[in-house]
Short mmCIF file of C-alpha atoms and ligand atoms in Angstrom, two decimals:
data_model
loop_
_atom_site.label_atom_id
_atom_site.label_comp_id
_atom_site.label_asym_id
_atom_site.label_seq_id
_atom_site.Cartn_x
_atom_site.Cartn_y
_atom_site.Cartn_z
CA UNK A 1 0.00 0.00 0.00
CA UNK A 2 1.32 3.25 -1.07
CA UNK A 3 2.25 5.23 1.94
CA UNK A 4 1.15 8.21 0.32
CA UNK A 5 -2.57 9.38 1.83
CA UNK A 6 -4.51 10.64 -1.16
CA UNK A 7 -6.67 13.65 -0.52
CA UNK A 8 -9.88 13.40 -0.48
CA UNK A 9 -11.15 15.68 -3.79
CA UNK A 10 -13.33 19.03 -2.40
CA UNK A 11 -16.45 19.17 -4.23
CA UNK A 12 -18.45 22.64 -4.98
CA UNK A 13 -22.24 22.61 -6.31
CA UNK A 14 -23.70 25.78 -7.63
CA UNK A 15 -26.61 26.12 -9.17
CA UNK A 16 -27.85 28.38 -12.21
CA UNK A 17 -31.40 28.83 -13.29
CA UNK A 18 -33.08 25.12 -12.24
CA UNK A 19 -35.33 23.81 -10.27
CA UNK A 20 -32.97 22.11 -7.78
CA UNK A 21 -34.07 18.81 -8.72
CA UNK A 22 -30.58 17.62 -10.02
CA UNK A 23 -28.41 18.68 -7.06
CA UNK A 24 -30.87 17.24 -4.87
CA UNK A 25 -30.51 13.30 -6.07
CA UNK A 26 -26.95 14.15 -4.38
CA UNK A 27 -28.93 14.32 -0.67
CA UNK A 28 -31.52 11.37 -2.14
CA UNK A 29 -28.59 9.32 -2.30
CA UNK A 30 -29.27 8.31 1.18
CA UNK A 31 -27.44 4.97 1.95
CA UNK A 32 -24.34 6.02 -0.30
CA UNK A 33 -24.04 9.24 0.79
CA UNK A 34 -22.15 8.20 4.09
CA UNK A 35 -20.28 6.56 1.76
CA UNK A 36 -19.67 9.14 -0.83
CA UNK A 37 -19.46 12.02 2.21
CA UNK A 38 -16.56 10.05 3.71
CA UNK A 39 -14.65 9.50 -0.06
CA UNK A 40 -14.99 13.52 -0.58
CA UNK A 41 -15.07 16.87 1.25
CA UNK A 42 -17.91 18.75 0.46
CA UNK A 43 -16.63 22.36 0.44
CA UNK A 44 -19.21 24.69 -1.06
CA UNK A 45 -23.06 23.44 -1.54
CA UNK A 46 -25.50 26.13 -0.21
CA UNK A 47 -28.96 23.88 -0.54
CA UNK A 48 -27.48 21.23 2.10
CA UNK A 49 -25.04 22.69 4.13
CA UNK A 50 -23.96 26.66 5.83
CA UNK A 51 -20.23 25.90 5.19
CA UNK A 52 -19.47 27.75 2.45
CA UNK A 53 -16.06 27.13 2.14
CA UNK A 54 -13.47 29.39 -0.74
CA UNK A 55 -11.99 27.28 -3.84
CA UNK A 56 -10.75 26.08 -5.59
CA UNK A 57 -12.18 23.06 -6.00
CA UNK A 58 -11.24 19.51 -7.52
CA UNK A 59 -14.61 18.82 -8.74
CA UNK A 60 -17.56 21.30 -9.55
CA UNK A 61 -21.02 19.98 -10.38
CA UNK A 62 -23.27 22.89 -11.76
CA UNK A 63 -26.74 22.59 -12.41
CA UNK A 64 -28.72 25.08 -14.28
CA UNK A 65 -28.53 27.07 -17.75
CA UNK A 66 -27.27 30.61 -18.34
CA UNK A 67 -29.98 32.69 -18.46
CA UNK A 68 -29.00 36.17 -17.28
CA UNK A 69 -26.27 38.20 -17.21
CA UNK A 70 -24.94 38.30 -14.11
CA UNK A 71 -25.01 34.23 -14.14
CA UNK A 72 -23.22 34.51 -18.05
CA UNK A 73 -20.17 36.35 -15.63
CA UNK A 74 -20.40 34.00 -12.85
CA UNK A 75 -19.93 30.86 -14.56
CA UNK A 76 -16.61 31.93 -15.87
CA UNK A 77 -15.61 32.36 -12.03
CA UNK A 78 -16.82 28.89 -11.26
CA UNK A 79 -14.73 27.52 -14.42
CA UNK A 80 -11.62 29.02 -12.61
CA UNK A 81 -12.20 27.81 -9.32
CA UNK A 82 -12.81 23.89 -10.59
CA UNK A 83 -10.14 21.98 -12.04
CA UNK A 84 -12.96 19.28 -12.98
CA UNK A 85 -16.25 21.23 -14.47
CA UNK A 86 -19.18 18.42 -14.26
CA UNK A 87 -22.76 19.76 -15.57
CA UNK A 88 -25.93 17.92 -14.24
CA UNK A 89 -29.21 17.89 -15.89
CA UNK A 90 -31.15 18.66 -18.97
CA UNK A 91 -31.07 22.46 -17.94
CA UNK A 92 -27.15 22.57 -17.92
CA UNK A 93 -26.54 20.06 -20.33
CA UNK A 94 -29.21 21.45 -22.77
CA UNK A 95 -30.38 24.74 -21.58
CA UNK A 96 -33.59 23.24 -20.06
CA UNK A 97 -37.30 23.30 -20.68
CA UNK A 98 -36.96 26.90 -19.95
CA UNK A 99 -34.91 27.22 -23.12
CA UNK A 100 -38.68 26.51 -25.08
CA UNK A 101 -38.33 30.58 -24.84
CA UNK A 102 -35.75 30.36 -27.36
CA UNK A 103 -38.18 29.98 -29.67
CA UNK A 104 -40.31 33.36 -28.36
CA UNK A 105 -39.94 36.90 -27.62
CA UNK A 106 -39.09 36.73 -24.36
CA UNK A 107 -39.92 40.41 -23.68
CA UNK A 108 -43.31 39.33 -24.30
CA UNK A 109 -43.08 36.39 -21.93
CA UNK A 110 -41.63 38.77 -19.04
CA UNK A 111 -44.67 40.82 -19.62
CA UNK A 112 -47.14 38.22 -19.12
CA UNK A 113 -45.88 36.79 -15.98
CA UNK A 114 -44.53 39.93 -14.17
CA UNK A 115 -46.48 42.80 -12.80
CA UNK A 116 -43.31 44.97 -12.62
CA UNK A 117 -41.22 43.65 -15.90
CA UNK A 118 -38.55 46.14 -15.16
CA UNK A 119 -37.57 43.98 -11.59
CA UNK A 120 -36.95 41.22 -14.16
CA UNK A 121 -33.18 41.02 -15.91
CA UNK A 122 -33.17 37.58 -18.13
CA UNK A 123 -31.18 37.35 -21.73
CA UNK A 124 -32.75 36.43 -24.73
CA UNK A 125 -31.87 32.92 -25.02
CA UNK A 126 -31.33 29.85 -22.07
CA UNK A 127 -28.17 28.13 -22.81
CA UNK A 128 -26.38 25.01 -22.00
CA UNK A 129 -23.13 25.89 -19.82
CA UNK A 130 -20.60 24.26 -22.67
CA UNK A 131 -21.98 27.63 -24.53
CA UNK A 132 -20.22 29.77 -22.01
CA UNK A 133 -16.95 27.64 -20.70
CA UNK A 134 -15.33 24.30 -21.18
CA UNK A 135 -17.08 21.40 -19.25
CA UNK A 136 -15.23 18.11 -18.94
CA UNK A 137 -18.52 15.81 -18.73
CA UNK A 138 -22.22 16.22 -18.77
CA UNK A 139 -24.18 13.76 -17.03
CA UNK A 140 -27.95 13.79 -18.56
CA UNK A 141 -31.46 13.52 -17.59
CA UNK A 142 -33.87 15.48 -15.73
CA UNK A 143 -33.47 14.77 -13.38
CA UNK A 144 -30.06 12.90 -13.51
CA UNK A 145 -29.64 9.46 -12.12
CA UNK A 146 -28.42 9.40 -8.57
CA UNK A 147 -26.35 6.11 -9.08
CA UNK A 148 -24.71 7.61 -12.41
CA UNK A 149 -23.84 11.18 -10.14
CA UNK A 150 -22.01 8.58 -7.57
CA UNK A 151 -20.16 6.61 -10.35
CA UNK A 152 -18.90 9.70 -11.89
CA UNK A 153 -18.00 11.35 -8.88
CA UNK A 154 -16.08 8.02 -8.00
CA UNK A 155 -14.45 7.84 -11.55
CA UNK A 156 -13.62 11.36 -11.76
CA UNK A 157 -11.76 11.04 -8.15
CA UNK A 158 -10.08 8.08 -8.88
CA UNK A 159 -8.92 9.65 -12.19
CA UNK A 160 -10.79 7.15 -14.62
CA UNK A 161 -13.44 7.17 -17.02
CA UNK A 162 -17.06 6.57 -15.90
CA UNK A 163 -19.11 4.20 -16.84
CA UNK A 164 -21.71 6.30 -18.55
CA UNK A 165 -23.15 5.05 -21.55
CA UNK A 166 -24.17 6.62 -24.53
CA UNK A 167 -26.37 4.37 -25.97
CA UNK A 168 -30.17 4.78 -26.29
CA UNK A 169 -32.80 4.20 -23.62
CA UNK A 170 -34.01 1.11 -26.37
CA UNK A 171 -30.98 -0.98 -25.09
CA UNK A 172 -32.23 -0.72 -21.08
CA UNK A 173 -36.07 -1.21 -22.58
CA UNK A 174 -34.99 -4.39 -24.16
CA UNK A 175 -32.41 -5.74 -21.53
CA UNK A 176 -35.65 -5.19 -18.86
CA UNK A 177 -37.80 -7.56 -21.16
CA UNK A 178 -40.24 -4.95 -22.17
CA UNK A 179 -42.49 -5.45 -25.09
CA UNK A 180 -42.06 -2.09 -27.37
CA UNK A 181 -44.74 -0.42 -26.76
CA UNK A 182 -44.38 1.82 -30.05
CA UNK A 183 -44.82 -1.55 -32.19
CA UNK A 184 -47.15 -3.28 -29.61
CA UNK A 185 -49.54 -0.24 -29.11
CA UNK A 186 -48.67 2.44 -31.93
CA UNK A 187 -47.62 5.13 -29.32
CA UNK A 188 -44.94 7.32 -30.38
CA UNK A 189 -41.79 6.66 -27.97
CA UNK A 190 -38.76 8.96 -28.33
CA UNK A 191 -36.41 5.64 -26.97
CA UNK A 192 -34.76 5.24 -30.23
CA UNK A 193 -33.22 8.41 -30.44
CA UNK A 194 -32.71 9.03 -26.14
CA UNK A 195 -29.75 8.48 -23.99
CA UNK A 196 -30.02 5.41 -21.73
CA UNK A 197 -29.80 6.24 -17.84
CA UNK A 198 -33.07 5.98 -16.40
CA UNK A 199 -33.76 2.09 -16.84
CA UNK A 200 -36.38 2.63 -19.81
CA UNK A 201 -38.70 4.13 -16.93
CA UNK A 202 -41.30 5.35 -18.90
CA UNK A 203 -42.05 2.62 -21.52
CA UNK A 204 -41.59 0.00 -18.34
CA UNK A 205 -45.21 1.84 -17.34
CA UNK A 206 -46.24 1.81 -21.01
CA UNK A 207 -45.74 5.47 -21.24
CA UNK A 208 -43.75 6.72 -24.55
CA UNK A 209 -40.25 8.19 -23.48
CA UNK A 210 -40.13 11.67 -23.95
CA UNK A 211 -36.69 12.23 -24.40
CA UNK A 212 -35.97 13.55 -20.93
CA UNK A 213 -31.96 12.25 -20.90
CA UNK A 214 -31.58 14.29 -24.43
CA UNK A 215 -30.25 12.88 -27.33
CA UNK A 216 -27.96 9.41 -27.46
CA UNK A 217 -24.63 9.37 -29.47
CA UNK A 218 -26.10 8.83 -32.55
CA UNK A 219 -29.73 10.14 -33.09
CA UNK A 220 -31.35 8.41 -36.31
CA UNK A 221 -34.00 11.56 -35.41
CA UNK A 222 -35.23 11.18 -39.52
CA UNK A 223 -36.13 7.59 -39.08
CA UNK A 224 -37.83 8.26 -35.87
CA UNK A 225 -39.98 11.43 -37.59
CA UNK A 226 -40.76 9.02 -40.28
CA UNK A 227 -41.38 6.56 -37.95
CA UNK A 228 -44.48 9.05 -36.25
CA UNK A 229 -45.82 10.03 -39.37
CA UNK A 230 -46.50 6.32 -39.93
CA UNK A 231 -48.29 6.26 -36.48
CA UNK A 232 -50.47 8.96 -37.83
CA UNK A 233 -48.97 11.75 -36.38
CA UNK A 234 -48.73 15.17 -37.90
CA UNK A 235 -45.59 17.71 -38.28
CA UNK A 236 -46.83 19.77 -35.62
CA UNK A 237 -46.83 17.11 -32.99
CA UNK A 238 -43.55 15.97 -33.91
CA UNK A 239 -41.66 19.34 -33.56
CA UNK A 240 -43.53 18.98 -30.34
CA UNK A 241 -42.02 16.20 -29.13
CA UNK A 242 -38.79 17.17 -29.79
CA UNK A 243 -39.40 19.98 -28.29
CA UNK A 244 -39.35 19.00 -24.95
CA UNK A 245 -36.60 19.02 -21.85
CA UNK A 246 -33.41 18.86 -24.25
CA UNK A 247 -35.22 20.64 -27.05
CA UNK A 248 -32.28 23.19 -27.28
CA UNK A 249 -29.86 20.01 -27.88
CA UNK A 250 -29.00 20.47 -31.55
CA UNK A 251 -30.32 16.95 -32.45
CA UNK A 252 -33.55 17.87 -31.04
CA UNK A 253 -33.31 21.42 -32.38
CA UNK A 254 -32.72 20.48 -35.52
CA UNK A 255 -35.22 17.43 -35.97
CA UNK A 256 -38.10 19.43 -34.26
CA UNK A 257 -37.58 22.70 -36.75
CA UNK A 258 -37.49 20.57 -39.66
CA UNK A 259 -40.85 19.06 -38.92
CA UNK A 260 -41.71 22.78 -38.72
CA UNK A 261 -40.35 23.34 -42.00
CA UNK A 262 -42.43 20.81 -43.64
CA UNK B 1 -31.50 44.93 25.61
CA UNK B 2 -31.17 48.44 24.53
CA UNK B 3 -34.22 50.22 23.43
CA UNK B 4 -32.47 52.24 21.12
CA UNK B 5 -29.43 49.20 19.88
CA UNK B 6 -29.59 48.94 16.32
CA UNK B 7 -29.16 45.29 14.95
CA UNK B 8 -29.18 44.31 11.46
CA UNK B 9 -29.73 40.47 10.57
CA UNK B 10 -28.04 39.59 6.64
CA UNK B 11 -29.12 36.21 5.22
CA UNK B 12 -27.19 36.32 1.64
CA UNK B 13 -28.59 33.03 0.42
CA UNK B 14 -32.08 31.31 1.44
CA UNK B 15 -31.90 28.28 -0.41
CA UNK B 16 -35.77 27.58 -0.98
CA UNK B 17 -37.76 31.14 -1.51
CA UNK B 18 -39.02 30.37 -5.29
CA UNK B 19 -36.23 29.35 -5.76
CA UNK B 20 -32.58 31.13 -4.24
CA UNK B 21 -32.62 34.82 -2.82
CA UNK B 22 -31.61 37.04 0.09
CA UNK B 23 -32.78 38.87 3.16
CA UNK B 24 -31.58 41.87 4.95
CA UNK B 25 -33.85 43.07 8.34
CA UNK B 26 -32.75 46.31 10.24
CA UNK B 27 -33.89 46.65 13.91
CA UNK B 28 -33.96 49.39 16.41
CA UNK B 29 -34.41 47.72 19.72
CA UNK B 30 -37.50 45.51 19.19
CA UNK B 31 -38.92 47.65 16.28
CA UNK B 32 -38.28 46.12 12.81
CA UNK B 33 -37.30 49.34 11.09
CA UNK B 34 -36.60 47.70 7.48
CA UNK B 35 -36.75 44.86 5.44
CA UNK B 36 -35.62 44.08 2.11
CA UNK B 37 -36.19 40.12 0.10
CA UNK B 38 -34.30 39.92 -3.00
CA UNK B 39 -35.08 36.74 -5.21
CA UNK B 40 -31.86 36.26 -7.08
CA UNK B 41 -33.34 33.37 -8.84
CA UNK B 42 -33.45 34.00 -12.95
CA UNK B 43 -36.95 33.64 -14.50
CA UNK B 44 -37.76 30.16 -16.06
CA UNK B 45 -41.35 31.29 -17.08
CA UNK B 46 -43.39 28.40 -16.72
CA UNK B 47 -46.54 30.59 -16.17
CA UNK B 48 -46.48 31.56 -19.74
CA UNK B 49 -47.66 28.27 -20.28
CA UNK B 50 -50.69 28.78 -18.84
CA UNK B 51 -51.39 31.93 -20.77
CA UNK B 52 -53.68 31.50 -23.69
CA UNK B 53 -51.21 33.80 -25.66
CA UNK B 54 -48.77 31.13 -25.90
CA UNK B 55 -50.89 27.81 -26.74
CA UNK B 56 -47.99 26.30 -29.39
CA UNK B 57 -44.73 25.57 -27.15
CA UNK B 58 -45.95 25.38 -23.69
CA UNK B 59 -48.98 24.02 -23.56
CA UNK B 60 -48.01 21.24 -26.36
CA UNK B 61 -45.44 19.84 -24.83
CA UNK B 62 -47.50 18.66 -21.85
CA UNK B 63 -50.57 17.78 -24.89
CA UNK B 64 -47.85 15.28 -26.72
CA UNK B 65 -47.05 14.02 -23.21
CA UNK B 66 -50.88 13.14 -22.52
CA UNK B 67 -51.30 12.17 -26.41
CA UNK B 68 -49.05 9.16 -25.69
CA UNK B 69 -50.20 7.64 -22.93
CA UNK B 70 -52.72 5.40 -23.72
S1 LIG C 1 -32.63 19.13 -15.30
FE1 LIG C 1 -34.73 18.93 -14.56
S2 LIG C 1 -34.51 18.18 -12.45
FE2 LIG C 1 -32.51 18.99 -13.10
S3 LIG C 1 -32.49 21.11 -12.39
FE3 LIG C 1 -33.23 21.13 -14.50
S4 LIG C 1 -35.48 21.04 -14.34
FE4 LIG C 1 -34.63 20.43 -12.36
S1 LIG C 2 -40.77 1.11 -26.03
FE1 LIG C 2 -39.58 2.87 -26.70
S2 LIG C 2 -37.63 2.63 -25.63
FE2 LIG C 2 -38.65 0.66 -25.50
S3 LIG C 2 -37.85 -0.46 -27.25
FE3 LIG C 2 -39.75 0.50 -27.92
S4 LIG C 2 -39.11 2.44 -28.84
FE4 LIG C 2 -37.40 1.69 -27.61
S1 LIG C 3 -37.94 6.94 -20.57
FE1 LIG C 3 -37.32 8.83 -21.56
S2 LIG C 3 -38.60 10.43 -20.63
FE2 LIG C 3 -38.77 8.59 -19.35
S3 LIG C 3 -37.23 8.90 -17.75
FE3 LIG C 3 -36.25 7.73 -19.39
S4 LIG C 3 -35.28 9.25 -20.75
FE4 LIG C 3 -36.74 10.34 -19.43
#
């Protein structure tokens, strides 16, 4: 045994415009989090803890997309604090379901929902963090797995890869037993073209997948509009279903505006 | 305690007001004197989805949902 005593890695979570469902599956890890809490120091992480301790930090998990200016500044300070820059969660991964705004005025939406839109400071557009700064791994879903969050915290402090795959939520439908329920029953599952990571949740309750864990390595997302058409749907409900959690993933963007197109 | 002691109490982050803000209070003896909440937390806009002026995005997304379950 090496006599050297590694240190354990100080972890920082900050959080951008989200709901605080991401961060959270940190605290729901309940029986590994004694585990985890002893294998890492948890330095800076305002929705558990009062210690709010200075970087930098070995690892950084940020939630949330970029969204206003003042956020659009403080990211960069984050990136220079972490040595390792983990985003968790459809909003920081893919700007969000608040990103759906991209597609709007969003003077007009400030004016709907405020009484006083001058309080109100928001940019134009909801972005994933890689937009602003270099991120070294994005862990998907929304919210994100709590068993994937401890395996890449684990990899990341050991210095390996983590086992995250990349394949799409079809290979944990069919590896549960599951019959399809898009050829069984006609409805129109976004599996094909959606990162694995949840354990095919929604088609295990013969629900469609809505594409929650944004796109997999490899989106066939023309087969898959094709695919809808043939169950009778329409363009408009297919941009729609793109259009969802991840629909400012350019995958998604892409497939859901060319259903608009047509 | 002094009648006339001046405290203020600074709170910079309250994790769960909708969402993350702040709160300052100013007291003069037992007489609150000021307070100020500041909700730091950007705008996601969900409410425009429930504003008829906005039926495509919002509302569709949670129509697809319901249009495939069966
Ligand atoms: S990805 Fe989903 S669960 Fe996570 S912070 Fe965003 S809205 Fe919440
Ligand atoms: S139900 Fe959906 S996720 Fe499961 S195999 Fe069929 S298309 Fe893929
Ligand atoms: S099946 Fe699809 S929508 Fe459901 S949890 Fe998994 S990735 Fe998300």
């Amino acid at each position: 045994m090496s006599s050297k005593i590694r240190r354990k890695p100080r972890i920082g979570v900050f959080k951008f415009a989200s709901c605080d469902g991401c961060q959270l599956s940190l605290l729901d890890a309940e029986d590994e989090l004694l585990g985890v809490a002893r294998a890492i120091d948890i330095a800076y992480f305002p929705e558990a803890s009062r210690a709010m301790l200075k970087g930098p930090y070995d690892i950084g998990l940020v939630e949330g997309s970029i969204t206003t200016y003042h956020d659009a500044q403080r990211i960069q300070e984050v990136r220079r604090k972490c040595k390792t820059l983990i985003t968790i969660g459809a909003c920081a991964t893919a700007g969000g379901i608040q990103a759906l705004r991209n597609w709007k005025d969003v003077d007009e939406f400030i004016r709907v929902v405020y009484a006083t839109p001058k309080y109100i400071n928001t940019l134009k557009l909801s972005a994933p963090i890689a937009e602003h700064v270099p991120v070294d791994f994005e862990l998907r879903g929304c919210p994100i797995n709590k068993y994937q969050l401890i395996e890449l915290i684990k990899a990341t402090s050991a210095g390996r890869k983590p086992n995250v795959p990349t394949y799409s939520v079809c290979m944990e439908c069919k590896r549960k037993g599951n019959v399809c329920i898009a050829v069984a029953q006609g409805i129109a599952c976004l599996g094909p073209v959606t990162q694995a990571g949840c354990d095919a949740l929604c088609p295990s309750y013969d629900r469609g997948c809505y594409g929650c864990y944004g796109p997999m390595e490899s989106p066939n997302t023309a087969s898959l509009s094709n695919q809808f058409h043939i169950l009778g749907r329409d363009n408009a409900e297919i941009t729609r279903a793109f259009r969802g959690f991840n629909a400012w993933a350019w995958q998604f963007r892409k497939a859901g505006e060319e259903s608009e197109r047509t | 305690m002094n009648k006339q002691q001046t405290r203020t109490i600074k709170v910079e982050t309250l994790a769960r007001v909708e969402g993350e803000g702040a709160l300052y209070v100013k007291l003069k003896g037992d007489q609150v004197q000021d307070v100020k909440l500041k909700i730091y937390e950007p705008p996601r806009f969900f409410e425009a989805g429930t504003s008829p002026n906005f039926p495509i995005l919002w509302r569709a997304s949670a129509e697809f949902v319901r249009s495939h379950i069966r």
